[in-house]
Coordinates of C-alpha atoms in Angstrom, one line a residue:
F1318 CA -3.3 -43.5 -15.6
L1319 CA -2.4 -42.6 -19.2
A1320 CA -5.4 -40.3 -19.6
D1321 CA -4.4 -38.5 -16.4
L1322 CA -0.7 -38.2 -17.5
N1323 CA -1.8 -37.0 -20.9
E1324 CA -3.9 -34.2 -19.3
V1325 CA -1.0 -33.2 -17.0
L1326 CA 1.4 -33.0 -19.9
H1327 CA -1.0 -30.9 -22.0
E1328 CA -1.4 -28.5 -19.1
R1329 CA 2.4 -28.2 -18.7
R1330 CA 2.9 -27.8 -22.5
N1331 CA 0.2 -25.0 -22.5
M1332 CA 1.8 -23.3 -19.5
V1333 CA 5.3 -23.1 -21.0
V1334 CA 4.0 -22.0 -24.4
E1335 CA 2.0 -19.2 -22.8
R1336 CA 4.9 -18.2 -20.5
F1337 CA 7.4 -18.1 -23.4
N1338 CA 5.1 -16.1 -25.6
A1339 CA 4.7 -13.6 -22.8
T1340 CA 8.5 -13.2 -22.3
P1341 CA 10.1 -10.3 -24.2
G1342 CA 12.2 -11.6 -27.1
L1343 CA 10.8 -15.1 -27.1
S1344 CA 8.1 -16.8 -29.1
C1345 CA 6.9 -20.4 -29.1
R1346 CA 4.4 -22.4 -31.1
K1347 CA 2.3 -25.1 -29.4
P1348 CA 3.6 -28.5 -30.5
S1349 CA 1.1 -31.3 -31.2
G1350 CA 3.3 -34.0 -29.7
A1351 CA 6.6 -34.8 -27.9
F1352 CA 7.7 -33.6 -24.5
Y1353 CA 9.5 -30.4 -25.5
V1354 CA 9.0 -27.1 -27.1
Y1355 CA 11.2 -25.1 -29.5
V1356 CA 11.5 -21.5 -28.5
N1357 CA 12.3 -18.8 -31.1
C1358 CA 15.0 -16.5 -29.6
A1359 CA 15.8 -14.5 -32.8
E1360 CA 14.8 -11.3 -31.1
L1361 CA 17.5 -11.8 -28.4
L1362 CA 20.3 -11.9 -31.0
G1363 CA 22.3 -8.7 -30.9
K1364 CA 21.3 -7.9 -27.3
K1365 CA 23.9 -7.4 -24.6
T1366 CA 24.1 -9.3 -21.3
P1367 CA 24.5 -7.4 -18.1
S1368 CA 28.3 -8.1 -18.3
G1369 CA 28.4 -6.5 -21.8
T1370 CA 28.7 -9.7 -23.9
T1371 CA 26.7 -9.6 -27.2
I1372 CA 24.4 -12.5 -27.8
E1373 CA 25.1 -13.6 -31.4
T1374 CA 23.7 -17.2 -31.6
D1375 CA 21.2 -19.6 -30.0
I1376 CA 24.2 -21.2 -28.5
D1377 CA 25.0 -17.9 -26.8
V1378 CA 21.4 -17.7 -25.6
A1379 CA 21.7 -21.2 -24.1
S1380 CA 25.0 -20.3 -22.4
Y1381 CA 23.6 -17.1 -21.0
L1382 CA 20.5 -18.8 -19.6
L1383 CA 22.7 -21.4 -18.0
E1384 CA 25.2 -19.0 -16.5
E1385 CA 22.8 -16.1 -15.5
G1386 CA 19.5 -17.9 -15.1
N1387 CA 20.7 -21.3 -13.9
V1388 CA 18.4 -23.0 -16.4
A1389 CA 19.6 -25.6 -18.9
V1390 CA 18.2 -25.5 -22.4
V1391 CA 19.4 -27.1 -25.6
P1392 CA 20.5 -24.8 -28.5
G1393 CA 18.4 -25.4 -31.6
T1394 CA 21.6 -25.6 -33.6
A1395 CA 22.0 -29.1 -32.3
F1396 CA 18.8 -30.0 -34.2
G1397 CA 19.4 -27.8 -37.3
L1398 CA 16.9 -25.2 -35.9
A1399 CA 18.8 -22.0 -35.2
P1400 CA 17.8 -19.5 -33.7
Y1401 CA 15.7 -21.6 -31.3
F1402 CA 16.3 -23.4 -28.1
R1403 CA 14.6 -26.6 -26.8
V1404 CA 13.0 -27.0 -23.4
S1405 CA 11.5 -30.2 -22.1
Y1406 CA 8.3 -30.1 -20.1
A1407 CA 8.6 -33.7 -18.9
T1408 CA 9.2 -32.5 -15.3
S1409 CA 7.1 -31.1 -12.5
T1410 CA 4.9 -28.1 -13.0
E1411 CA 6.6 -26.4 -10.1
L1412 CA 10.1 -26.8 -11.7
L1413 CA 8.8 -25.6 -15.0
S1414 CA 7.2 -22.6 -13.5
E1415 CA 10.5 -21.7 -11.7
A1416 CA 12.5 -22.3 -14.9
C1417 CA 10.1 -20.0 -16.8
D1418 CA 10.5 -17.3 -14.1
R1419 CA 14.3 -17.6 -14.4
I1420 CA 14.3 -17.4 -18.2
E1421 CA 12.0 -14.4 -18.1
R1422 CA 14.2 -12.5 -15.6
A1423 CA 17.3 -13.3 -17.7
C1424 CA 15.6 -12.1 -20.9
K1425 CA 14.4 -8.9 -19.2
A1426 CA 18.0 -8.2 -18.0
L1427 CA 19.3 -8.0 -21.6
A1428 CA 19.8 -4.6 -23.2

């Protein structure tokens, strides 16, 4: 079962990396291990939310994604990695795909 689980986790990792790299303002390197990715959100800093709030930090990005996209991510600041946020891919492919959709919509709504 470990070989099957490993294959599924690699597929999920690859999917989220591809999705984040295709989302305006985000970039992501493919990790070689773990169950999470760090997403660079530096290009979102300085942008305005639909309500007019300026995003200044990765903490602001995480708050915006939670409030507007209904997706919980962990600010990279918690790990000394600003301006990044962390996303776990240790969940179902369907939930990950929906989360990526929500993050993409939220990023596209920034001005």
